[in-house]
PDB file of C-alpha atoms in Angstrom:
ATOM      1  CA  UNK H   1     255.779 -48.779 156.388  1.00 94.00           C
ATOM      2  CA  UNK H   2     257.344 -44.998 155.675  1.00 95.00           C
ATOM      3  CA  UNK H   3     257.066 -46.110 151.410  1.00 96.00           C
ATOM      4  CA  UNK H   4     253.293 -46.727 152.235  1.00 97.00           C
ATOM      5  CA  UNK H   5     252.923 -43.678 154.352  1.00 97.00           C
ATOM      6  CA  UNK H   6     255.051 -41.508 151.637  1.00 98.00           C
ATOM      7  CA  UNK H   7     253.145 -43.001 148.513  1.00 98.00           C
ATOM      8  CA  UNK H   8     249.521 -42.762 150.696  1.00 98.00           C
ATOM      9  CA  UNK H   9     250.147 -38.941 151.378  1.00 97.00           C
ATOM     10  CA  UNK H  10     251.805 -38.112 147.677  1.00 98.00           C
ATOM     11  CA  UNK H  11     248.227 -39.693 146.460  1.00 98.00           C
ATOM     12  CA  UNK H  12     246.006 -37.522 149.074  1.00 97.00           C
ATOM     13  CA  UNK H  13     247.713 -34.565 147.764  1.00 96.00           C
ATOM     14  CA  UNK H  14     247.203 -35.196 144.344  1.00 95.00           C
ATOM     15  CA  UNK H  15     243.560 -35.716 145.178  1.00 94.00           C
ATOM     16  CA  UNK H  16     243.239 -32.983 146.842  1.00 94.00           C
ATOM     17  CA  UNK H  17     245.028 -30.903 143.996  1.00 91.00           C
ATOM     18  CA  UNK H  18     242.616 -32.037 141.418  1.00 90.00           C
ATOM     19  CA  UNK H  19     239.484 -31.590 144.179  1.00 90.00           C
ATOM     20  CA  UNK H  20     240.506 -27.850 144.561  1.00 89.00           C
ATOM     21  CA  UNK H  21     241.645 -27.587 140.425  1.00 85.00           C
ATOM     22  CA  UNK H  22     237.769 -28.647 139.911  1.00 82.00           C
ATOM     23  CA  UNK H  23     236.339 -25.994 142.981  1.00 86.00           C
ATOM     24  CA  UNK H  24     238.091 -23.255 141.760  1.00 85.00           C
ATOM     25  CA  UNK H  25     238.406 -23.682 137.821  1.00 78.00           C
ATOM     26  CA  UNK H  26     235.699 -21.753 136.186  1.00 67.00           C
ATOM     27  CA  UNK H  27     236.139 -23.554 132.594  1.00 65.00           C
ATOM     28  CA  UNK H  28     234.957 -26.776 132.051  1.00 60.00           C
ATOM     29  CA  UNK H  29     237.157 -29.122 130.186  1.00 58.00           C
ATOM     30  CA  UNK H  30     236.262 -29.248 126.170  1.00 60.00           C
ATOM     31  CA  UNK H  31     236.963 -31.677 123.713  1.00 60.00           C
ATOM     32  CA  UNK H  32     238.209 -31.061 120.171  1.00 60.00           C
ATOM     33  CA  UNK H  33     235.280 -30.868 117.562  1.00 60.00           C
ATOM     34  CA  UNK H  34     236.533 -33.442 115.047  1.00 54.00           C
ATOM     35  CA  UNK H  35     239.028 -36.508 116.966  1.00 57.00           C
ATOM     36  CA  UNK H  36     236.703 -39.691 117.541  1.00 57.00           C
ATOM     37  CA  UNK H  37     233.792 -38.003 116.186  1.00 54.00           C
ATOM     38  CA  UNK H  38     235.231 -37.888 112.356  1.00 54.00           C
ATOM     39  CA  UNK H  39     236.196 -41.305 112.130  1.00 54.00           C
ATOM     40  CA  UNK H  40     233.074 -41.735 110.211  1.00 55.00           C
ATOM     41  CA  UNK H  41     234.043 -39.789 107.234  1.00 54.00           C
ATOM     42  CA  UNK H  42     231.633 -37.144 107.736  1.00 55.00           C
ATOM     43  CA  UNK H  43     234.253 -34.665 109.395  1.00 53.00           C
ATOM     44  CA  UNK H  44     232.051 -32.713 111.734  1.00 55.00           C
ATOM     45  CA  UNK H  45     231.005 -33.420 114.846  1.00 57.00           C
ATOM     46  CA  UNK H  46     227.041 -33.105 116.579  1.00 58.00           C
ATOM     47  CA  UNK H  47     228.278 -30.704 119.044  1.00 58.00           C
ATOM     48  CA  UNK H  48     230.497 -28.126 117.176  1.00 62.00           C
ATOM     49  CA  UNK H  49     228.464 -25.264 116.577  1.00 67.00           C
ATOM     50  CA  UNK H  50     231.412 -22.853 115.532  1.00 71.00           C
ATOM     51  CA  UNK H  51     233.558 -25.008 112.862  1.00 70.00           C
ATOM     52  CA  UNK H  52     237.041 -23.389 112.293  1.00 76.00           C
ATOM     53  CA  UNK H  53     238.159 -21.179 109.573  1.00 80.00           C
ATOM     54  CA  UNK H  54     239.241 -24.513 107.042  1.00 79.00           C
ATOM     55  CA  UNK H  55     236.061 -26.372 107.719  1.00 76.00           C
ATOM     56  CA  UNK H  56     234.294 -23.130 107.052  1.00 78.00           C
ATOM     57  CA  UNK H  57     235.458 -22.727 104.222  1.00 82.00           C
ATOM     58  CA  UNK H  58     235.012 -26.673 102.894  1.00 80.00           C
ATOM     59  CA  UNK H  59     231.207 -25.785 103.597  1.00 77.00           C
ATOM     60  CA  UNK H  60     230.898 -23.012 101.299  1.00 82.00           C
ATOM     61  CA  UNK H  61     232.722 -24.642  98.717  1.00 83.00           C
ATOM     62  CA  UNK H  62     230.306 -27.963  98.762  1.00 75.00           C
ATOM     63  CA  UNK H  63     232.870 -30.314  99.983  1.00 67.00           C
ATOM     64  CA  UNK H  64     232.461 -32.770 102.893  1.00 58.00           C
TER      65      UNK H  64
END
């Protein structure tokens, strides 16, 4: 009965944690433009509105 009373209050702390990480954080998590999203081929991703310097510079060049 103390393991399930030890495990049961390590878990409501790390709930809590994460409850007060999300109350108090002030950025949002972000993804990576690219990961899942350039499995296709195409490289860029619907959402990335800024690309980095590299894919920048494959734009201006005429590569995909």
């Amino acid at each position: 009965m103390a393991l399930f009373l030890i495990t049961f209050g390590i878990m409501v702390l790390a709930v809590l944690g994460m409850a007060i990480g999300v109350i108090f954080g002030r950025t949002p998590i972000a993804g990576s433009c690219g990961g899942l999203n350039a499995v296709d081929g195409s490289g860029t991703c619907q959402s990335c509105s800024r690309p980095c310097a590299a894919r920048r510079k494959a734009l201006v060049n005429g590569k995909n």
